[in-house]
mmCIF file of C-alpha atoms in Angstrom:
data_model
loop_
_atom_site.group_PDB
_atom_site.id
_atom_site.type_symbol
_atom_site.label_atom_id
_atom_site.label_comp_id
_atom_site.label_asym_id
_atom_site.label_seq_id
_atom_site.Cartn_x
_atom_site.Cartn_y
_atom_site.Cartn_z
ATOM 1 C CA MET J 1 -42.703 65.013 -0.331
ATOM 2 C CA ASN J 2 -38.894 65.160 -1.279
ATOM 3 C CA PRO J 3 -38.101 65.588 -4.844
ATOM 4 C CA ILE J 4 -36.511 62.815 -6.102
ATOM 5 C CA PRO J 5 -33.143 63.898 -7.656
ATOM 6 C CA SER J 6 -32.873 64.531 -11.215
ATOM 7 C CA HIS J 7 -29.888 61.841 -11.700
ATOM 8 C CA SER J 8 -31.669 59.374 -9.839
ATOM 9 C CA ALA J 9 -32.932 57.587 -13.153
ATOM 10 C CA ASP J 10 -29.240 57.168 -14.011
ATOM 11 C CA ALA J 11 -28.788 55.283 -10.958
ATOM 12 C CA HIS J 12 -28.758 51.623 -12.287
ATOM 13 C CA GLU J 13 -26.670 52.689 -15.662
ATOM 14 C CA PRO J 14 -23.112 51.113 -15.367
ATOM 15 C CA ALA J 15 -20.833 53.388 -14.350
ATOM 16 C CA CYS J 16 -18.108 54.959 -17.240
ATOM 17 C CA SER J 17 -14.645 53.900 -17.006
ATOM 18 C CA SER J 18 -12.037 55.644 -15.441
ATOM 19 C CA ILE J 19 -9.492 54.595 -17.444
ATOM 20 C CA GLY J 20 -9.413 57.058 -20.795
ATOM 21 C CA PRO J 21 -7.278 56.776 -23.598
ATOM 22 C CA ARG J 22 -4.250 58.983 -22.284
ATOM 23 C CA THR J 23 -5.028 56.925 -19.232
ATOM 24 C CA PHE J 24 -4.687 53.831 -21.035
ATOM 25 C CA TRP J 25 -1.323 54.584 -23.315
ATOM 26 C CA PHE J 26 0.375 55.838 -20.240
ATOM 27 C CA GLU J 27 -0.301 52.464 -18.444
ATOM 28 C CA VAL J 28 1.246 50.695 -21.263
ATOM 29 C CA VAL J 29 4.278 53.040 -21.586
ATOM 30 C CA VAL J 30 4.964 52.509 -18.152
ATOM 31 C CA SER J 31 4.560 48.400 -18.066
ATOM 32 C CA LEU J 32 7.092 48.520 -21.101
ATOM 33 C CA ILE J 33 9.899 50.634 -19.439
ATOM 34 C CA ALA J 34 11.157 47.443 -17.504
ATOM 35 C CA PRO J 35 11.313 45.600 -20.503
ATOM 36 C CA ALA J 36 12.749 47.662 -22.581
ATOM 37 C CA ALA J 37 15.426 48.244 -19.749
ATOM 38 C CA LEU J 38 16.607 44.661 -19.818
ATOM 39 C CA VAL J 39 16.358 44.633 -23.559
ATOM 40 C CA PHE J 40 18.950 47.605 -23.571
ATOM 41 C CA LEU J 41 21.094 45.764 -20.891
ATOM 42 C CA LEU J 42 21.828 42.838 -22.454
ATOM 43 C CA VAL J 43 22.022 44.345 -25.405
ATOM 44 C CA ILE J 44 25.053 46.263 -24.601
ATOM 45 C CA VAL J 45 26.604 44.134 -21.770
ATOM 46 C CA THR J 46 26.959 41.347 -24.784
ATOM 47 C CA TRP J 47 28.093 43.854 -27.187
ATOM 48 C CA MET J 48 30.825 44.121 -24.494
ATOM 49 C CA GLN J 49 31.687 40.697 -23.698
ATOM 50 C CA GLN J 50 31.302 39.690 -27.431
ATOM 51 C CA GLY J 51 31.561 42.486 -29.907
ATOM 52 C CA PHE J 52 28.877 44.304 -31.885
ATOM 53 C CA VAL J 53 27.469 41.423 -33.582
ATOM 54 C CA ALA J 54 26.883 39.288 -31.040
ATOM 55 C CA GLY J 55 25.177 42.000 -29.458
ATOM 56 C CA ILE J 56 22.982 42.475 -32.282
ATOM 57 C CA ARG J 57 21.913 38.834 -32.110
ATOM 58 C CA CYS J 58 20.744 38.883 -28.576
ATOM 59 C CA GLY J 59 18.627 42.085 -29.696
ATOM 60 C CA MET J 60 17.118 39.673 -32.358
ATOM 61 C CA ASP J 61 16.762 36.824 -30.262
ATOM 62 C CA LEU J 62 14.827 38.866 -27.612
ATOM 63 C CA ILE J 63 12.344 39.847 -29.997
ATOM 64 C CA ARG J 64 11.547 36.423 -30.977
ATOM 65 C CA PRO J 65 8.592 34.804 -30.141
ATOM 66 C CA VAL J 66 10.128 33.116 -27.036
ATOM 67 C CA GLY J 67 11.754 36.224 -26.161
ATOM 68 C CA LEU J 68 9.074 38.405 -27.112
ATOM 69 C CA ILE J 69 6.714 35.890 -24.289
ATOM 70 C CA TRP J 70 9.249 36.426 -21.546
ATOM 71 C CA LEU J 71 9.627 40.069 -21.930
ATOM 72 C CA GLY J 72 5.400 39.986 -21.979
ATOM 73 C CA LEU J 73 5.472 38.565 -19.048
ATOM 74 C CA LEU J 74 7.504 41.395 -17.029
ATOM 75 C CA ALA J 75 5.583 44.014 -18.793
ATOM 76 C CA LEU J 76 2.277 42.267 -17.420
ATOM 77 C CA ALA J 77 4.082 41.502 -13.602
ATOM 78 C CA THR J 78 5.121 45.258 -13.633
ATOM 79 C CA HIS J 79 1.289 46.210 -14.247
ATOM 80 C CA ALA J 80 0.018 44.258 -11.954
ATOM 81 C CA ILE J 81 3.412 45.358 -9.363
ATOM 82 C CA ARG J 82 1.545 49.206 -10.546
ATOM 83 C CA GLN J 83 -2.152 47.954 -9.685
ATOM 84 C CA TRP J 84 -1.330 46.261 -6.446
ATOM 85 C CA ARG J 85 0.075 49.731 -4.848
ATOM 86 C CA ARG J 86 -2.714 51.210 -5.763
ATOM 87 C CA GLY J 87 -4.563 48.772 -3.929
ATOM 88 C CA THR J 88 -6.836 47.323 -6.999
ATOM 89 C CA VAL J 89 -5.743 44.504 -6.659
ATOM 90 C CA SER J 90 -4.134 40.958 -4.378
ATOM 91 C CA VAL J 91 -0.310 40.910 -3.804
ATOM 92 C CA PHE J 92 -1.101 37.449 -5.783
ATOM 93 C CA LYS J 93 -1.419 39.071 -9.671
ATOM 94 C CA PRO J 94 1.703 40.025 -10.156
ATOM 95 C CA THR J 95 3.491 37.594 -8.230
ATOM 96 C CA ALA J 96 1.636 35.298 -10.542
ATOM 97 C CA TRP J 97 3.537 37.018 -13.221
ATOM 98 C CA LEU J 98 6.615 37.462 -11.827
ATOM 99 C CA ILE J 99 6.703 33.899 -11.064
ATOM 100 C CA GLY J 100 5.497 33.277 -14.866
ATOM 101 C CA PHE J 101 8.665 35.467 -16.122
ATOM 102 C CA ALA J 102 10.958 33.600 -13.712
ATOM 103 C CA LEU J 103 9.573 29.979 -15.073
ATOM 104 C CA TRP J 104 9.339 30.832 -18.660
ATOM 105 C CA GLY J 105 13.006 32.420 -18.527
ATOM 106 C CA ILE J 106 14.186 29.294 -16.804
ATOM 107 C CA VAL J 107 12.869 26.790 -18.768
ATOM 108 C CA GLY J 108 13.911 28.332 -22.138
ATOM 109 C CA ASN J 109 17.222 29.540 -20.486
ATOM 110 C CA ALA J 110 20.164 26.843 -22.525
ATOM 111 C CA GLY J 111 21.950 26.351 -19.268
ATOM 112 C CA PHE J 112 18.928 24.996 -17.740
ATOM 113 C CA ALA J 113 18.558 22.893 -20.953
ATOM 114 C CA ASN J 114 22.294 21.545 -20.818
ATOM 115 C CA TRP J 115 21.849 20.657 -17.168
ATOM 116 C CA ILE J 116 18.690 18.795 -17.459
ATOM 117 C CA SER J 117 20.072 17.347 -20.712
ATOM 118 C CA SER J 118 22.963 15.784 -18.662
ATOM 119 C CA LEU J 119 20.578 13.698 -15.976
ATOM 120 C CA VAL J 120 18.680 12.508 -18.774
ATOM 121 C CA GLU J 121 20.900 11.432 -21.700
ATOM 122 C CA SER J 122 23.356 8.525 -21.590
ATOM 123 C CA PRO J 123 26.794 10.340 -20.316
ATOM 124 C CA LEU J 124 29.419 10.670 -23.235
ATOM 125 C CA VAL J 125 32.399 8.180 -23.057
ATOM 126 C CA SER J 126 35.815 9.674 -24.346
ATOM 127 C CA GLU J 127 37.730 6.407 -23.914
ATOM 128 C CA PRO J 128 39.210 4.969 -26.293
ATOM 129 C CA HIS J 129 37.797 7.993 -28.123
ATOM 130 C CA PRO J 130 34.290 9.608 -27.803
ATOM 131 C CA ALA J 131 33.552 9.498 -32.187
ATOM 132 C CA LEU J 132 32.917 5.977 -32.896
ATOM 133 C CA GLU J 133 34.881 6.467 -36.404
ATOM 134 C CA GLN J 134 37.827 7.188 -34.662
ATOM 135 C CA ARG J 135 38.274 4.339 -32.082
ATOM 136 C CA SER J 136 40.748 1.915 -32.739
ATOM 137 C CA VAL J 137 39.183 -1.859 -32.532
ATOM 138 C CA ASP J 138 40.011 -5.017 -32.842
ATOM 139 C CA ARG J 139 36.467 -6.392 -33.585
ATOM 140 C CA PRO J 140 34.781 -4.342 -36.149
ATOM 141 C CA LEU J 141 30.820 -4.366 -34.999
ATOM 142 C CA ASP J 142 28.508 -6.465 -37.880
ATOM 143 C CA ALA J 143 26.447 -3.899 -38.004
ATOM 144 C CA VAL J 144 24.941 -0.497 -36.533
ATOM 145 C CA VAL J 145 21.027 0.056 -35.756
ATOM 146 C CA VAL J 146 20.327 3.313 -36.877
ATOM 147 C CA LEU J 147 16.939 4.394 -35.268
ATOM 148 C CA GLY J 148 15.129 6.760 -37.175
ATOM 149 C CA GLY J 149 13.924 10.022 -37.078
ATOM 150 C CA GLY J 150 16.906 12.024 -37.894
ATOM 151 C CA SER J 151 15.782 13.231 -41.473
ATOM 152 C CA PHE J 152 12.769 15.110 -42.989
ATOM 153 C CA ALA J 153 11.011 14.431 -46.247
ATOM 154 C CA ILE J 154 11.069 18.002 -47.722
ATOM 155 C CA ALA J 155 9.480 16.260 -50.969
ATOM 156 C CA PRO J 156 9.166 12.601 -52.604
ATOM 157 C CA GLY J 157 12.632 11.439 -52.732
ATOM 158 C CA PHE J 158 14.164 15.102 -51.339
ATOM 159 C CA TYR J 159 15.537 14.598 -47.986
ATOM 160 C CA GLU J 160 17.658 16.335 -45.472
ATOM 161 C CA LEU J 161 18.765 15.511 -42.345
ATOM 162 C CA GLY J 162 17.042 17.200 -39.115
ATOM 163 C CA ARG J 163 18.774 18.134 -35.386
ATOM 164 C CA ASP J 164 19.038 14.643 -35.077
ATOM 165 C CA GLY J 165 20.920 13.671 -38.157
ATOM 166 C CA GLU J 166 24.053 12.367 -36.487
ATOM 167 C CA ARG J 167 22.626 9.429 -36.354
ATOM 168 C CA VAL J 168 22.884 9.087 -40.060
ATOM 169 C CA ILE J 169 26.184 11.012 -40.289
ATOM 170 C CA SER J 170 27.653 8.631 -37.388
ATOM 171 C CA ALA J 171 26.969 5.206 -39.346
ATOM 172 C CA ALA J 172 28.743 6.424 -42.453
ATOM 173 C CA GLN J 173 31.578 7.585 -40.544
ATOM 174 C CA ALA J 174 31.861 4.437 -38.849
ATOM 175 C CA TYR J 175 31.099 2.311 -42.213
ATOM 176 C CA HIS J 176 34.022 4.182 -43.951
ATOM 177 C CA ALA J 177 36.360 3.753 -41.180
ATOM 178 C CA LYS J 178 35.417 0.448 -40.923
ATOM 179 C CA ALA J 179 33.971 0.667 -37.481
ATOM 180 C CA THR J 180 31.152 -1.497 -38.935
ATOM 181 C CA ARG J 181 30.258 -4.278 -41.353
ATOM 182 C CA ALA J 182 27.120 -3.209 -42.254
ATOM 183 C CA ILE J 183 24.386 -0.875 -41.494
ATOM 184 C CA ILE J 184 20.454 -1.058 -40.330
ATOM 185 C CA VAL J 185 18.053 1.770 -40.978
ATOM 186 C CA THR J 186 14.833 1.811 -39.453
ATOM 187 C CA GLY J 187 11.761 3.239 -39.060
ATOM 188 C CA SER J 188 8.012 2.869 -40.708
ATOM 189 C CA SER J 189 5.769 5.798 -41.292
ATOM 190 C CA THR J 190 2.782 7.098 -39.422
ATOM 191 C CA ASP J 191 1.103 8.880 -42.410
ATOM 192 C CA GLY J 192 1.702 6.778 -45.502
ATOM 193 C CA TYR J 193 4.802 8.865 -46.551
ATOM 194 C CA GLU J 194 8.284 8.442 -46.806
ATOM 195 C CA PRO J 195 9.465 5.771 -43.996
ATOM 196 C CA PRO J 196 12.365 6.815 -42.450
ATOM 197 C CA TRP J 197 13.930 3.721 -43.436
ATOM 198 C CA LYS J 198 13.548 5.053 -47.137
ATOM 199 C CA GLN J 199 15.801 8.581 -45.930
ATOM 200 C CA SER J 200 18.133 7.121 -44.150
ATOM 201 C CA THR J 201 18.871 4.876 -46.992
ATOM 202 C CA GLN J 202 18.901 7.514 -49.626
ATOM 203 C CA LEU J 203 21.008 9.615 -47.512
ATOM 204 C CA LEU J 204 23.511 6.694 -46.221
ATOM 205 C CA LEU J 205 23.682 6.674 -50.295
ATOM 206 C CA SER J 206 24.473 9.968 -50.990
ATOM 207 C CA LEU J 207 27.719 9.756 -48.324
ATOM 208 C CA GLY J 208 28.969 6.915 -49.929
ATOM 209 C CA VAL J 209 27.648 3.986 -48.111
ATOM 210 C CA PRO J 210 26.948 0.989 -50.301
ATOM 211 C CA GLU J 211 23.723 -0.369 -51.059
ATOM 212 C CA GLU J 212 24.328 -3.887 -50.476
ATOM 213 C CA VAL J 213 25.831 -3.140 -46.716
ATOM 214 C CA ILE J 214 22.376 -1.736 -45.867
ATOM 215 C CA PHE J 215 19.636 -3.569 -44.327
ATOM 216 C CA ARG J 216 15.829 -2.865 -43.671
ATOM 217 C CA ILE J 217 13.403 -2.968 -40.897
ATOM 218 C CA GLU J 218 10.293 -1.368 -40.130
ATOM 219 C CA GLY J 219 8.722 -0.451 -37.019
ATOM 220 C CA VAL J 220 6.222 2.707 -36.306
ATOM 221 C CA ASN J 221 7.824 3.312 -32.852
ATOM 222 C CA THR J 222 10.729 2.134 -30.696
ATOM 223 C CA ARG J 223 9.369 -0.758 -29.558
ATOM 224 C CA ALA J 224 8.278 -1.785 -32.701
ATOM 225 C CA GLU J 225 11.695 -1.481 -34.186
ATOM 226 C CA MET J 226 13.335 -3.368 -31.344
ATOM 227 C CA LYS J 227 10.713 -6.272 -32.205
ATOM 228 C CA SER J 228 11.602 -6.286 -35.517
ATOM 229 C CA LEU J 229 15.456 -6.376 -35.071
ATOM 230 C CA LYS J 230 14.990 -9.511 -32.862
ATOM 231 C CA GLN J 231 13.091 -11.091 -35.476
ATOM 232 C CA LEU J 232 16.222 -10.087 -38.059
ATOM 233 C CA MET J 233 18.670 -11.558 -35.981
ATOM 234 C CA GLU J 234 16.964 -14.242 -35.129
ATOM 235 C CA SER J 235 16.774 -14.984 -38.731
ATOM 236 C CA PRO J 236 19.357 -13.246 -40.712
ATOM 237 C CA PRO J 237 19.407 -12.957 -44.383
ATOM 238 C CA SER J 238 22.548 -14.575 -45.740
ATOM 239 C CA GLU J 239 23.904 -11.342 -47.073
ATOM 240 C CA TRP J 240 23.859 -9.952 -43.760
ATOM 241 C CA LYS J 241 25.585 -13.045 -42.381
ATOM 242 C CA GLU J 242 28.160 -13.526 -45.023
ATOM 243 C CA ARG J 243 29.144 -10.050 -43.506
ATOM 244 C CA TRP J 244 29.732 -10.818 -40.065
ATOM 245 C CA THR J 245 33.306 -11.467 -38.621
ATOM 246 C CA LYS J 246 34.568 -14.604 -37.601
ATOM 247 C CA GLU J 247 34.097 -14.509 -34.263
ATOM 248 C CA SER J 248 30.146 -13.990 -34.802
ATOM 249 C CA MET J 249 30.559 -16.640 -37.424
ATOM 250 C CA ASP J 250 32.060 -19.266 -34.748
ATOM 251 C CA SER J 251 29.631 -18.137 -32.043
ATOM 252 C CA GLY J 252 26.442 -17.365 -33.943
ATOM 253 C CA GLU J 253 25.927 -14.236 -32.289
ATOM 254 C CA PRO J 254 26.699 -11.070 -33.914
ATOM 255 C CA GLN J 255 28.112 -7.840 -32.464
ATOM 256 C CA VAL J 256 25.636 -5.349 -33.137
ATOM 257 C CA GLY J 257 25.653 -1.096 -31.755
ATOM 258 C CA LEU J 258 22.525 1.071 -31.572
ATOM 259 C CA ILE J 259 23.237 4.826 -32.817
ATOM 260 C CA THR J 260 20.808 6.913 -31.646
ATOM 261 C CA SER J 261 20.449 10.117 -29.798
ATOM 262 C CA ALA J 262 21.831 10.390 -26.430
ATOM 263 C CA PHE J 263 18.678 11.186 -24.928
ATOM 264 C CA HIS J 264 16.872 8.443 -26.472
ATOM 265 C CA ILE J 265 19.405 5.550 -25.839
ATOM 266 C CA PRO J 266 18.809 5.178 -22.272
ATOM 267 C CA ARG J 267 14.616 4.596 -23.155
ATOM 268 C CA ALA J 268 16.110 2.596 -26.709
ATOM 269 C CA MET J 269 18.302 0.198 -24.853
ATOM 270 C CA ARG J 270 15.780 -0.655 -21.916
ATOM 271 C CA LEU J 271 13.051 -1.821 -24.726
ATOM 272 C CA ALA J 272 15.948 -3.665 -26.353
ATOM 273 C CA GLY J 273 16.594 -5.320 -23.286
ATOM 274 C CA ASN J 274 12.847 -6.252 -23.017
ATOM 275 C CA ALA J 275 13.176 -7.563 -26.607
ATOM 276 C CA SER J 276 15.936 -9.716 -25.129
ATOM 277 C CA LEU J 277 18.924 -8.306 -27.223
ATOM 278 C CA ASP J 278 22.174 -7.339 -26.556
ATOM 279 C CA LEU J 279 23.173 -4.265 -28.109
ATOM 280 C CA ILE J 280 25.967 -1.784 -27.545
ATOM 281 C CA PRO J 281 24.481 1.875 -26.827
ATOM 282 C CA LEU J 282 26.190 4.354 -29.321
ATOM 283 C CA PRO J 283 24.789 7.538 -27.905
ATOM 284 C CA CYS J 284 24.781 10.554 -30.630
ATOM 285 C CA ALA J 285 23.327 13.861 -31.313
ATOM 286 C CA PHE J 286 24.450 15.220 -27.688
ATOM 287 C CA ARG J 287 22.480 18.200 -26.375
ATOM 288 C CA THR J 288 24.351 17.848 -23.313
ATOM 289 C CA ARG J 289 27.704 20.351 -23.823
ATOM 290 C CA ASN J 290 30.605 19.652 -21.554
ATOM 291 C CA ASN J 291 32.662 22.579 -23.211
ATOM 292 C CA PRO J 292 32.460 24.844 -19.873
ATOM 293 C CA ARG J 293 32.972 29.263 -20.909
ATOM 294 C CA PRO J 294 32.874 32.244 -19.500
ATOM 295 C CA TRP J 295 29.250 33.534 -18.698
ATOM 296 C CA LEU J 296 27.337 35.780 -20.916
ATOM 297 C CA ALA J 297 24.723 38.305 -20.737
ATOM 298 C CA SER J 298 23.124 36.398 -23.826
ATOM 299 C CA SER J 299 22.629 33.198 -21.823
ATOM 300 C CA LEU J 300 19.717 34.857 -20.129
ATOM 301 C CA VAL J 301 17.561 35.124 -23.223
ATOM 302 C CA PRO J 302 15.514 32.158 -23.275
ATOM 303 C CA GLY J 303 15.045 30.367 -26.511
ATOM 304 C CA ALA J 304 13.094 27.959 -28.817
ATOM 305 C CA GLY J 305 15.846 25.431 -28.881
ATOM 306 C CA SER J 306 16.426 24.801 -25.308
ATOM 307 C CA LEU J 307 12.552 24.395 -24.759
ATOM 308 C CA ASP J 308 12.188 21.827 -27.747
ATOM 309 C CA ASP J 309 15.403 20.129 -25.495
ATOM 310 C CA VAL J 310 13.412 19.955 -21.905
ATOM 311 C CA GLY J 311 10.340 19.134 -23.657
ATOM 312 C CA LYS J 312 12.180 15.960 -24.963
ATOM 313 C CA MET J 313 14.049 15.250 -21.517
ATOM 314 C CA PHE J 314 9.976 15.568 -19.837
ATOM 315 C CA LYS J 315 9.403 13.178 -22.767
ATOM 316 C CA GLU J 316 12.165 10.852 -21.815
ATOM 317 C CA THR J 317 11.599 10.941 -17.958
ATOM 318 C CA VAL J 318 7.621 10.479 -18.090
ATOM 319 C CA ALA J 319 8.525 7.395 -20.304
ATOM 320 C CA LYS J 320 10.704 5.940 -17.839
ATOM 321 C CA MET J 321 8.413 6.418 -14.937
ATOM 322 C CA ALA J 322 5.595 4.937 -17.208
ATOM 323 C CA GLY J 323 8.002 1.596 -17.660
ATOM 324 C CA GLN J 324 8.345 2.560 -21.312
#
């Protein structure tokens, strides 16, 4: 009878990992070479193109969450490529990480966000002037509607404008330029706290708009706001009707403009049409930038603002497909 090898008792025990601490940290360091090289290259080129301060800003953008995820995807792709070359994984793994790195860089890229915004936003009209308050108008509007969503309640009674706060600013500018006789603010609260119409009212007052020209309507979303606006226009309060132009008084049809963010104008106008409202679109808070500039290395770095813009454009596209 053949003797049983002494190591047979360990035959069913799990094999020890072949990756020791030194090997692990070596792999980490090697995987970080490509991201580190990319950071160095972008910062140096940006420094050469725009100066020291811009180079530092580029480096700071790269270590923000969106930039770190981008670099992390590149590190994972580098590690997967090394595994594939050793034959321990299929080509699918490095390909997937590389695609993730490329997609994250594209979707978070300011140039891509600008391009996709241009496909969704209401186009900028430059004649007679892109800014409502700088147009020469023969007949001022009887009112402009300011859709909610341009401000935030920081604390009770303390409001600040957000990224879409140009809605409120444009309305105030239009009133002071005598381009409109009244302002209609909209928006109900969905959490029971500081409704948008209240925020817009207080901000307009702080910008020198008299309270007697501000009118308020409710609405938890754009569809509901259009329904409330329809009711207001069918039964206008005497305080507003007294401010109509003579032409509107004679026809009984006030001229009303709609101020909201450019990306939101197409959907808002569709919903206005569904409510049989004839409004004049007045887009503002444009995401699209029509100011050509030379290529900059820093523009390759993805950012949270670009991701937010792309998300908004995706939402508006889905709403259009859904008939909203």
